[in-house]
């Protein structure tokens, strides 16, 4: 309902705010179809985008695997990792 001066009342503002949150969920399938149509029109860009995404995913998985294996998990075969020490010798200087 509009007040005579043309401004919406409290109910209309609430309904428009509610519709603003419901509308994106309705338009998601339409947006996905539109995106696929546009990617289909530009095959070269699509291939480059997919390759870049695949390389990024592979790189992040590799980094996580290395960090997990070297830093987060104990060394295999070590019974008490708290007692592992490193020894180093200084070179002789004359």
PDB file of N, CA and C in Angstrom:
ATOM      1  N   UNK A   1       0.843  -1.164   0.000  1.00  0.00           N
ATOM      2  CA  UNK A   1       0.000   0.000   0.000  1.00  0.00           C
ATOM      3  C   UNK A   1       0.891   1.230   0.000  1.00  0.00           C
ATOM      4  N   UNK A   2       0.553   2.207  -0.836  1.00  0.00           N
ATOM      5  CA  UNK A   2       1.303   3.449  -0.894  1.00  0.00           C
ATOM      6  C   UNK A   2       0.583   4.523  -0.108  1.00  0.00           C
ATOM      7  N   UNK A   3       1.345   5.283   0.601  1.00  0.00           N
ATOM      8  CA  UNK A   3       0.781   6.438   1.296  1.00  0.00           C
ATOM      9  C   UNK A   3       0.603   7.528   0.243  1.00  0.00           C
ATOM     10  N   UNK A   4      -0.232   8.492   0.505  1.00  0.00           N
ATOM     11  CA  UNK A   4      -0.589   9.496  -0.496  1.00  0.00           C
ATOM     12  C   UNK A   4       0.595  10.297  -1.011  1.00  0.00           C
ATOM     13  N   UNK A   5       1.679  10.374  -0.259  1.00  0.00           N
ATOM     14  CA  UNK A   5       2.827  11.137  -0.755  1.00  0.00           C
ATOM     15  C   UNK A   5       3.727  10.304  -1.668  1.00  0.00           C
ATOM     16  N   UNK A   6       3.367   9.024  -1.945  1.00  0.00           N
ATOM     17  CA  UNK A   6       4.100   8.212  -2.888  1.00  0.00           C
ATOM     18  C   UNK A   6       5.172   7.349  -2.262  1.00  0.00           C
ATOM     19  N   UNK A   7       5.378   7.413  -0.953  1.00  0.00           N
ATOM     20  CA  UNK A   7       6.390   6.581  -0.306  1.00  0.00           C
ATOM     21  C   UNK A   7       5.751   5.281   0.167  1.00  0.00           C
ATOM     22  N   UNK A   8       6.453   4.171   0.069  1.00  0.00           N
ATOM     23  CA  UNK A   8       5.882   2.898   0.510  1.00  0.00           C
ATOM     24  C   UNK A   8       5.806   2.836   2.031  1.00  0.00           C
ATOM     25  N   UNK A   9       4.790   2.162   2.520  1.00  0.00           N
ATOM     26  CA  UNK A   9       4.678   2.020   3.972  1.00  0.00           C
ATOM     27  C   UNK A   9       5.528   0.844   4.442  1.00  0.00           C
ATOM     28  N   UNK A  10       5.450   0.540   5.720  1.00  0.00           N
ATOM     29  CA  UNK A  10       6.322  -0.465   6.323  1.00  0.00           C
ATOM     30  C   UNK A  10       6.100  -1.859   5.727  1.00  0.00           C
ATOM     31  N   UNK A  11       4.850  -2.246   5.451  1.00  0.00           N
ATOM     32  CA  UNK A  11       4.564  -3.569   4.887  1.00  0.00           C
ATOM     33  C   UNK A  11       5.188  -3.739   3.510  1.00  0.00           C
ATOM     34  N   UNK A  12       5.084  -2.717   2.667  1.00  0.00           N
ATOM     35  CA  UNK A  12       5.650  -2.805   1.318  1.00  0.00           C
ATOM     36  C   UNK A  12       7.166  -2.917   1.361  1.00  0.00           C
ATOM     37  N   UNK A  13       7.790  -2.190   2.275  1.00  0.00           N
ATOM     38  CA  UNK A  13       9.243  -2.298   2.393  1.00  0.00           C
ATOM     39  C   UNK A  13       9.655  -3.684   2.852  1.00  0.00           C
ATOM     40  N   UNK A  14       8.882  -4.289   3.767  1.00  0.00           N
ATOM     41  CA  UNK A  14       9.178  -5.633   4.242  1.00  0.00           C
ATOM     42  C   UNK A  14       8.998  -6.650   3.114  1.00  0.00           C
ATOM     43  N   UNK A  15       7.939  -6.514   2.333  1.00  0.00           N
ATOM     44  CA  UNK A  15       7.702  -7.440   1.229  1.00  0.00           C
ATOM     45  C   UNK A  15       8.791  -7.317   0.168  1.00  0.00           C
ATOM     46  N   UNK A  16       9.213  -6.084  -0.135  1.00  0.00           N
ATOM     47  CA  UNK A  16      10.258  -5.937  -1.145  1.00  0.00           C
ATOM     48  C   UNK A  16      11.593  -6.488  -0.635  1.00  0.00           C
ATOM     49  N   UNK A  17      11.862  -6.359   0.673  1.00  0.00           N
ATOM     50  CA  UNK A  17      13.092  -6.926   1.228  1.00  0.00           C
ATOM     51  C   UNK A  17      13.040  -8.449   1.190  1.00  0.00           C
ATOM     52  N   UNK A  18      11.873  -9.032   1.454  1.00  0.00           N
ATOM     53  CA  UNK A  18      11.725 -10.482   1.389  1.00  0.00           C
ATOM     54  C   UNK A  18      11.878 -10.970  -0.043  1.00  0.00           C
ATOM     55  N   UNK A  19      11.303 -10.266  -0.989  1.00  0.00           N
ATOM     56  CA  UNK A  19      11.399 -10.662  -2.391  1.00  0.00           C
ATOM     57  C   UNK A  19      12.836 -10.564  -2.883  1.00  0.00           C
ATOM     58  N   UNK A  20      13.575  -9.641  -2.338  1.00  0.00           N
ATOM     59  CA  UNK A  20      14.962  -9.481  -2.749  1.00  0.00           C
ATOM     60  C   UNK A  20      15.784 -10.718  -2.387  1.00  0.00           C
ATOM     61  N   UNK A  21      15.448 -11.397  -1.291  1.00  0.00           N
ATOM     62  CA  UNK A  21      16.169 -12.603  -0.902  1.00  0.00           C
ATOM     63  C   UNK A  21      15.633 -13.846  -1.597  1.00  0.00           C
ATOM     64  N   UNK A  22      14.371 -13.872  -1.987  1.00  0.00           N
ATOM     65  CA  UNK A  22      13.801 -15.026  -2.660  1.00  0.00           C
ATOM     66  C   UNK A  22      14.146 -15.042  -4.140  1.00  0.00           C
ATOM     67  N   UNK A  23      14.269 -13.898  -4.757  1.00  0.00           N
ATOM     68  CA  UNK A  23      14.491 -13.817  -6.197  1.00  0.00           C
ATOM     69  C   UNK A  23      15.796 -14.456  -6.644  1.00  0.00           C
ATOM     70  N   UNK A  24      16.932 -14.280  -5.936  1.00  0.00           N
ATOM     71  CA  UNK A  24      18.156 -14.939  -6.407  1.00  0.00           C
ATOM     72  C   UNK A  24      18.044 -16.461  -6.450  1.00  0.00           C
ATOM     73  N   UNK A  25      17.328 -17.065  -5.531  1.00  0.00           N
ATOM     74  CA  UNK A  25      17.197 -18.520  -5.539  1.00  0.00           C
ATOM     75  C   UNK A  25      16.362 -18.985  -6.718  1.00  0.00           C
ATOM     76  N   UNK A  26      15.421 -18.180  -7.153  1.00  0.00           N
ATOM     77  CA  UNK A  26      14.605 -18.536  -8.314  1.00  0.00           C
ATOM     78  C   UNK A  26      15.418 -18.377  -9.589  1.00  0.00           C
ATOM     79  N   UNK A  27      16.285 -17.378  -9.638  1.00  0.00           N
ATOM     80  CA  UNK A  27      16.996 -17.082 -10.877  1.00  0.00           C
ATOM     81  C   UNK A  27      18.304 -17.868 -11.031  1.00  0.00           C
ATOM     82  N   UNK A  28      18.678 -18.690 -10.078  1.00  0.00           N
ATOM     83  CA  UNK A  28      19.938 -19.438 -10.179  1.00  0.00           C
ATOM     84  C   UNK A  28      19.954 -20.365 -11.388  1.00  0.00           C
ATOM     85  N   UNK A  29      18.912 -21.182 -11.622  1.00  0.00           N
ATOM     86  CA  UNK A  29      18.962 -22.035 -12.824  1.00  0.00           C
ATOM     87  C   UNK A  29      19.026 -21.227 -14.120  1.00  0.00           C
ATOM     88  N   UNK A  30      18.346 -20.100 -14.141  1.00  0.00           N
ATOM     89  CA  UNK A  30      18.399 -19.250 -15.332  1.00  0.00           C
ATOM     90  C   UNK A  30      19.796 -18.673 -15.528  1.00  0.00           C
ATOM     91  N   UNK A  31      20.442 -18.284 -14.441  1.00  0.00           N
ATOM     92  CA  UNK A  31      21.806 -17.747 -14.532  1.00  0.00           C
ATOM     93  C   UNK A  31      22.793 -18.811 -14.984  1.00  0.00           C
ATOM     94  N   UNK A  32      22.615 -20.037 -14.500  1.00  0.00           N
ATOM     95  CA  UNK A  32      23.513 -21.123 -14.896  1.00  0.00           C
ATOM     96  C   UNK A  32      23.347 -21.425 -16.385  1.00  0.00           C
ATOM     97  N   UNK A  33      22.098 -21.481 -16.847  1.00  0.00           N
ATOM     98  CA  UNK A  33      21.863 -21.719 -18.280  1.00  0.00           C
ATOM     99  C   UNK A  33      22.453 -20.609 -19.122  1.00  0.00           C
ATOM    100  N   UNK A  34      22.305 -19.351 -18.682  1.00  0.00           N
ATOM    101  CA  UNK A  34      22.876 -18.221 -19.412  1.00  0.00           C
ATOM    102  C   UNK A  34      24.399 -18.310 -19.449  1.00  0.00           C
ATOM    103  N   UNK A  35      25.003 -18.685 -18.333  1.00  0.00           N
ATOM    104  CA  UNK A  35      26.453 -18.826 -18.283  1.00  0.00           C
ATOM    105  C   UNK A  35      26.955 -19.902 -19.224  1.00  0.00           C
ATOM    106  N   UNK A  36      26.268 -21.040 -19.261  1.00  0.00           N
ATOM    107  CA  UNK A  36      26.674 -22.102 -20.188  1.00  0.00           C
ATOM    108  C   UNK A  36      26.511 -21.676 -21.642  1.00  0.00           C
ATOM    109  N   UNK A  37      25.459 -20.935 -21.933  1.00  0.00           N
ATOM    110  CA  UNK A  37      25.285 -20.453 -23.307  1.00  0.00           C
ATOM    111  C   UNK A  37      26.411 -19.512 -23.703  1.00  0.00           C
ATOM    112  N   UNK A  38      26.787 -18.614 -22.812  1.00  0.00           N
ATOM    113  CA  UNK A  38      27.866 -17.676 -23.123  1.00  0.00           C
ATOM    114  C   UNK A  38      29.212 -18.396 -23.245  1.00  0.00           C
ATOM    115  N   UNK A  39      29.461 -19.381 -22.383  1.00  0.00           N
ATOM    116  CA  UNK A  39      30.701 -20.138 -22.492  1.00  0.00           C
ATOM    117  C   UNK A  39      30.736 -20.967 -23.777  1.00  0.00           C
ATOM    118  N   UNK A  40      29.588 -21.425 -24.226  1.00  0.00           N
ATOM    119  CA  UNK A  40      29.523 -22.182 -25.462  1.00  0.00           C
ATOM    120  C   UNK A  40      29.810 -21.292 -26.674  1.00  0.00           C
ATOM    121  N   UNK A  41      29.486 -20.010 -26.582  1.00  0.00           N
ATOM    122  CA  UNK A  41      29.755 -19.084 -27.687  1.00  0.00           C
ATOM    123  C   UNK A  41      31.244 -18.794 -27.818  1.00  0.00           C
ATOM    124  N   UNK A  42      31.976 -18.845 -26.721  1.00  0.00           N
ATOM    125  CA  UNK A  42      33.387 -18.491 -26.701  1.00  0.00           C
ATOM    126  C   UNK A  42      34.195 -19.718 -26.265  1.00  0.00           C
ATOM    127  N   UNK A  43      34.408 -20.649 -27.170  1.00  0.00           N
ATOM    128  CA  UNK A  43      35.009 -21.934 -26.822  1.00  0.00           C
ATOM    129  C   UNK A  43      36.456 -21.775 -26.369  1.00  0.00           C
ATOM    130  N   UNK A  44      37.224 -20.895 -27.003  1.00  0.00           N
ATOM    131  CA  UNK A  44      38.621 -20.694 -26.618  1.00  0.00           C
ATOM    132  C   UNK A  44      38.746 -20.194 -25.188  1.00  0.00           C
ATOM    133  N   UNK A  45      37.930 -19.219 -24.833  1.00  0.00           N
ATOM    134  CA  UNK A  45      37.942 -18.702 -23.465  1.00  0.00           C
ATOM    135  C   UNK A  45      37.525 -19.786 -22.481  1.00  0.00           C
ATOM    136  N   UNK A  46      36.545 -20.604 -22.857  1.00  0.00           N
ATOM    137  CA  UNK A  46      36.074 -21.671 -21.980  1.00  0.00           C
ATOM    138  C   UNK A  46      37.185 -22.675 -21.701  1.00  0.00           C
ATOM    139  N   UNK A  47      37.916 -23.059 -22.737  1.00  0.00           N
ATOM    140  CA  UNK A  47      38.998 -24.031 -22.561  1.00  0.00           C
ATOM    141  C   UNK A  47      40.090 -23.456 -21.663  1.00  0.00           C
ATOM    142  N   UNK A  48      40.455 -22.193 -21.893  1.00  0.00           N
ATOM    143  CA  UNK A  48      41.491 -21.559 -21.072  1.00  0.00           C
ATOM    144  C   UNK A  48      41.030 -21.436 -19.624  1.00  0.00           C
ATOM    145  N   UNK A  49      39.764 -21.081 -19.413  1.00  0.00           N
ATOM    146  CA  UNK A  49      39.239 -20.951 -18.048  1.00  0.00           C
ATOM    147  C   UNK A  49      39.242 -22.298 -17.331  1.00  0.00           C
ATOM    148  N   UNK A  50      38.844 -23.355 -18.020  1.00  0.00           N
ATOM    149  CA  UNK A  50      38.818 -24.686 -17.399  1.00  0.00           C
ATOM    150  C   UNK A  50      40.231 -25.164 -17.079  1.00  0.00           C
ATOM    151  N   UNK A  51      41.181 -24.920 -17.985  1.00  0.00           N
ATOM    152  CA  UNK A  51      42.568 -25.316 -17.739  1.00  0.00           C
ATOM    153  C   UNK A  51      43.147 -24.545 -16.552  1.00  0.00           C
ATOM    154  N   UNK A  52      42.869 -23.248 -16.482  1.00  0.00           N
ATOM    155  CA  UNK A  52      43.360 -22.450 -15.347  1.00  0.00           C
ATOM    156  C   UNK A  52      42.764 -22.928 -14.029  1.00  0.00           C
ATOM    157  N   UNK A  53      41.476 -23.221 -14.026  1.00  0.00           N
ATOM    158  CA  UNK A  53      40.857 -23.737 -12.804  1.00  0.00           C
ATOM    159  C   UNK A  53      41.453 -25.087 -12.406  1.00  0.00           C
ATOM    160  N   UNK A  54      41.664 -25.951 -13.386  1.00  0.00           N
ATOM    161  CA  UNK A  54      42.233 -27.266 -13.083  1.00  0.00           C
ATOM    162  C   UNK A  54      43.655 -27.133 -12.541  1.00  0.00           C
ATOM    163  N   UNK A  55      44.468 -26.265 -13.134  1.00  0.00           N
ATOM    164  CA  UNK A  55      45.837 -26.063 -12.632  1.00  0.00           C
ATOM    165  C   UNK A  55      45.836 -25.479 -11.224  1.00  0.00           C
ATOM    166  N   UNK A  56      44.947 -24.552 -10.963  1.00  0.00           N
ATOM    167  CA  UNK A  56      44.853 -23.969  -9.623  1.00  0.00           C
ATOM    168  C   UNK A  56      44.445 -24.986  -8.582  1.00  0.00           C
ATOM    169  N   UNK A  57      43.483 -25.829  -8.927  1.00  0.00           N
ATOM    170  CA  UNK A  57      43.046 -26.867  -7.994  1.00  0.00           C
ATOM    171  C   UNK A  57      44.168 -27.874  -7.757  1.00  0.00           C
ATOM    172  N   UNK A  58      44.850 -28.277  -8.823  1.00  0.00           N
ATOM    173  CA  UNK A  58      45.964 -29.234  -8.674  1.00  0.00           C
ATOM    174  C   UNK A  58      47.097 -28.647  -7.838  1.00  0.00           C
ATOM    175  N   UNK A  59      47.410 -27.374  -8.060  1.00  0.00           N
ATOM    176  CA  UNK A  59      48.490 -26.745  -7.291  1.00  0.00           C
ATOM    177  C   UNK A  59      48.130 -26.663  -5.810  1.00  0.00           C
ATOM    178  N   UNK A  60      46.905 -26.298  -5.494  1.00  0.00           N
ATOM    179  CA  UNK A  60      46.528 -26.194  -4.087  1.00  0.00           C
ATOM    180  C   UNK A  60      46.494 -27.564  -3.425  1.00  0.00           C
ATOM    181  N   UNK A  61      46.054 -28.589  -4.138  1.00  0.00           N
ATOM    182  CA  UNK A  61      46.057 -29.946  -3.576  1.00  0.00           C
ATOM    183  C   UNK A  61      47.489 -30.418  -3.339  1.00  0.00           C
ATOM    184  N   UNK A  62      48.385 -30.109  -4.276  1.00  0.00           N
ATOM    185  CA  UNK A  62      49.783 -30.517  -4.124  1.00  0.00           C
ATOM    186  C   UNK A  62      50.429 -29.835  -2.922  1.00  0.00           C
ATOM    187  N   UNK A  63      50.220 -28.542  -2.785  1.00  0.00           N
ATOM    188  CA  UNK A  63      50.804 -27.811  -1.654  1.00  0.00           C
ATOM    189  C   UNK A  63      50.249 -28.352  -0.339  1.00  0.00           C
ATOM    190  N   UNK A  64      48.946 -28.584  -0.281  1.00  0.00           N
ATOM    191  CA  UNK A  64      48.378 -29.112   0.950  1.00  0.00           C
ATOM    192  C   UNK A  64      48.933 -30.498   1.259  1.00  0.00           C
ATOM    193  N   UNK A  65      49.089 -31.343   0.244  1.00  0.00           N
ATOM    194  CA  UNK A  65      49.615 -32.687   0.474  1.00  0.00           C
ATOM    195  C   UNK A  65      51.043 -32.648   0.997  1.00  0.00           C
ATOM    196  N   UNK A  66      51.869 -31.763   0.450  1.00  0.00           N
ATOM    197  CA  UNK A  66      53.258 -31.644   0.908  1.00  0.00           C
ATOM    198  C   UNK A  66      53.298 -31.126   2.338  1.00  0.00           C
ATOM    199  N   UNK A  67      52.531 -30.094   2.637  1.00  0.00           N
ATOM    200  CA  UNK A  67      52.504 -29.548   4.004  1.00  0.00           C
ATOM    201  C   UNK A  67      51.979 -30.594   4.971  1.00  0.00           C
ATOM    202  N   UNK A  68      50.959 -31.330   4.573  1.00  0.00           N
ATOM    203  CA  UNK A  68      50.398 -32.363   5.441  1.00  0.00           C
ATOM    204  C   UNK A  68      51.418 -33.468   5.708  1.00  0.00           C
ATOM    205  N   UNK A  69      52.116 -33.898   4.658  1.00  0.00           N
ATOM    206  CA  UNK A  69      53.066 -34.999   4.825  1.00  0.00           C
ATOM    207  C   UNK A  69      54.304 -34.581   5.607  1.00  0.00           C
ATOM    208  N   UNK A  70      54.800 -33.363   5.396  1.00  0.00           N
ATOM    209  CA  UNK A  70      56.058 -32.958   6.028  1.00  0.00           C
ATOM    210  C   UNK A  70      55.880 -32.299   7.386  1.00  0.00           C
ATOM    211  N   UNK A  71      54.839 -31.519   7.552  1.00  0.00           N
ATOM    212  CA  UNK A  71      54.724 -30.724   8.772  1.00  0.00           C
ATOM    213  C   UNK A  71      53.662 -31.208   9.753  1.00  0.00           C
ATOM    214  N   UNK A  72      52.586 -31.776   9.256  1.00  0.00           N
ATOM    215  CA  UNK A  72      51.477 -32.086  10.152  1.00  0.00           C
ATOM    216  C   UNK A  72      51.493 -33.512  10.684  1.00  0.00           C
ATOM    217  N   UNK A  73      52.077 -34.427   9.948  1.00  0.00           N
ATOM    218  CA  UNK A  73      52.100 -35.826  10.385  1.00  0.00           C
ATOM    219  C   UNK A  73      53.506 -36.214  10.841  1.00  0.00           C
ATOM    220  N   UNK A  74      53.593 -37.103  11.831  1.00  0.00           N
ATOM    221  CA  UNK A  74      54.927 -37.535  12.274  1.00  0.00           C
ATOM    222  C   UNK A  74      55.577 -38.409  11.203  1.00  0.00           C
ATOM    223  N   UNK A  75      56.884 -38.514  11.293  1.00  0.00           N
ATOM    224  CA  UNK A  75      57.627 -39.342  10.342  1.00  0.00           C
ATOM    225  C   UNK A  75      57.238 -40.805  10.530  1.00  0.00           C
ATOM    226  N   UNK A  76      57.102 -41.540   9.452  1.00  0.00           N
ATOM    227  CA  UNK A  76      56.755 -42.962   9.598  1.00  0.00           C
ATOM    228  C   UNK A  76      57.948 -43.736  10.161  1.00  0.00           C
ATOM    229  N   UNK A  77      57.663 -44.654  11.044  1.00  0.00           N
ATOM    230  CA  UNK A  77      58.700 -45.481  11.632  1.00  0.00           C
ATOM    231  C   UNK A  77      59.324 -44.898  12.879  1.00  0.00           C
ATOM    232  N   UNK A  78      58.967 -43.692  13.256  1.00  0.00           N
ATOM    233  CA  UNK A  78      59.514 -43.076  14.464  1.00  0.00           C
ATOM    234  C   UNK A  78      58.531 -43.350  15.594  1.00  0.00           C
ATOM    235  N   UNK A  79      59.004 -44.049  16.616  1.00  0.00           N
ATOM    236  CA  UNK A  79      58.112 -44.431  17.708  1.00  0.00           C
ATOM    237  C   UNK A  79      57.807 -43.267  18.642  1.00  0.00           C
ATOM    238  N   UNK A  80      58.815 -42.449  18.935  1.00  0.00           N
ATOM    239  CA  UNK A  80      58.631 -41.338  19.869  1.00  0.00           C
ATOM    240  C   UNK A  80      59.154 -40.064  19.191  1.00  0.00           C
ATOM    241  N   UNK A  81      58.331 -39.343  18.457  1.00  0.00           N
ATOM    242  CA  UNK A  81      58.827 -38.194  17.716  1.00  0.00           C
ATOM    243  C   UNK A  81      59.298 -37.040  18.596  1.00  0.00           C
ATOM    244  N   UNK A  82      58.925 -37.038  19.873  1.00  0.00           N
ATOM    245  CA  UNK A  82      59.377 -35.982  20.769  1.00  0.00           C
ATOM    246  C   UNK A  82      60.851 -36.103  21.136  1.00  0.00           C
ATOM    247  N   UNK A  83      61.428 -37.263  20.932  1.00  0.00           N
ATOM    248  CA  UNK A  83      62.831 -37.486  21.290  1.00  0.00           C
ATOM    249  C   UNK A  83      63.778 -37.377  20.110  1.00  0.00           C
ATOM    250  N   UNK A  84      63.262 -37.013  18.949  1.00  0.00           N
ATOM    251  CA  UNK A  84      64.106 -36.886  17.767  1.00  0.00           C
ATOM    252  C   UNK A  84      64.882 -35.578  17.864  1.00  0.00           C
ATOM    253  N   UNK A  85      66.179 -35.638  17.660  1.00  0.00           N
ATOM    254  CA  UNK A  85      67.028 -34.455  17.710  1.00  0.00           C
ATOM    255  C   UNK A  85      67.869 -34.417  16.445  1.00  0.00           C
ATOM    256  N   UNK A  86      68.435 -33.271  16.174  1.00  0.00           N
ATOM    257  CA  UNK A  86      69.333 -33.167  15.024  1.00  0.00           C
ATOM    258  C   UNK A  86      70.725 -32.795  15.540  1.00  0.00           C
ATOM    259  N   UNK A  87      71.707 -33.377  14.918  1.00  0.00           N
ATOM    260  CA  UNK A  87      73.094 -33.112  15.283  1.00  0.00           C
ATOM    261  C   UNK A  87      73.785 -32.468  14.097  1.00  0.00           C
ATOM    262  N   UNK A  88      74.596 -31.492  14.394  1.00  0.00           N
ATOM    263  CA  UNK A  88      75.371 -30.833  13.335  1.00  0.00           C
ATOM    264  C   UNK A  88      76.774 -30.596  13.860  1.00  0.00           C
ATOM    265  N   UNK A  89      77.715 -30.650  12.964  1.00  0.00           N
ATOM    266  CA  UNK A  89      79.110 -30.429  13.338  1.00  0.00           C
ATOM    267  C   UNK A  89      79.611 -29.183  12.645  1.00  0.00           C
ATOM    268  N   UNK A  90      80.430 -28.413  13.344  1.00  0.00           N
ATOM    269  CA  UNK A  90      81.028 -27.237  12.730  1.00  0.00           C
ATOM    270  C   UNK A  90      82.259 -27.688  11.947  1.00  0.00           C
ATOM    271  N   UNK A  91      82.472 -27.096  10.813  1.00  0.00           N
ATOM    272  CA  UNK A  91      83.709 -27.446  10.081  1.00  0.00           C
ATOM    273  C   UNK A  91      84.932 -26.892  10.829  1.00  0.00           C
ATOM    274  N   UNK A  92      86.048 -27.620  10.725  1.00  0.00           N
ATOM    275  CA  UNK A  92      87.285 -27.178  11.380  1.00  0.00           C
ATOM    276  C   UNK A  92      87.852 -25.984  10.635  1.00  0.00           C
ATOM    277  N   UNK A  93      88.226 -24.993  11.381  1.00  0.00           N
ATOM    278  CA  UNK A  93      88.893 -23.819  10.780  1.00  0.00           C
ATOM    279  C   UNK A  93      90.278 -23.713  11.356  1.00  0.00           C
ATOM    280  N   UNK A  94      91.229 -23.485  10.522  1.00  0.00           N
ATOM    281  CA  UNK A  94      92.628 -23.415  10.972  1.00  0.00           C
ATOM    282  C   UNK A  94      93.110 -22.004  10.932  1.00  0.00           C
TER     283      UNK A  94
END
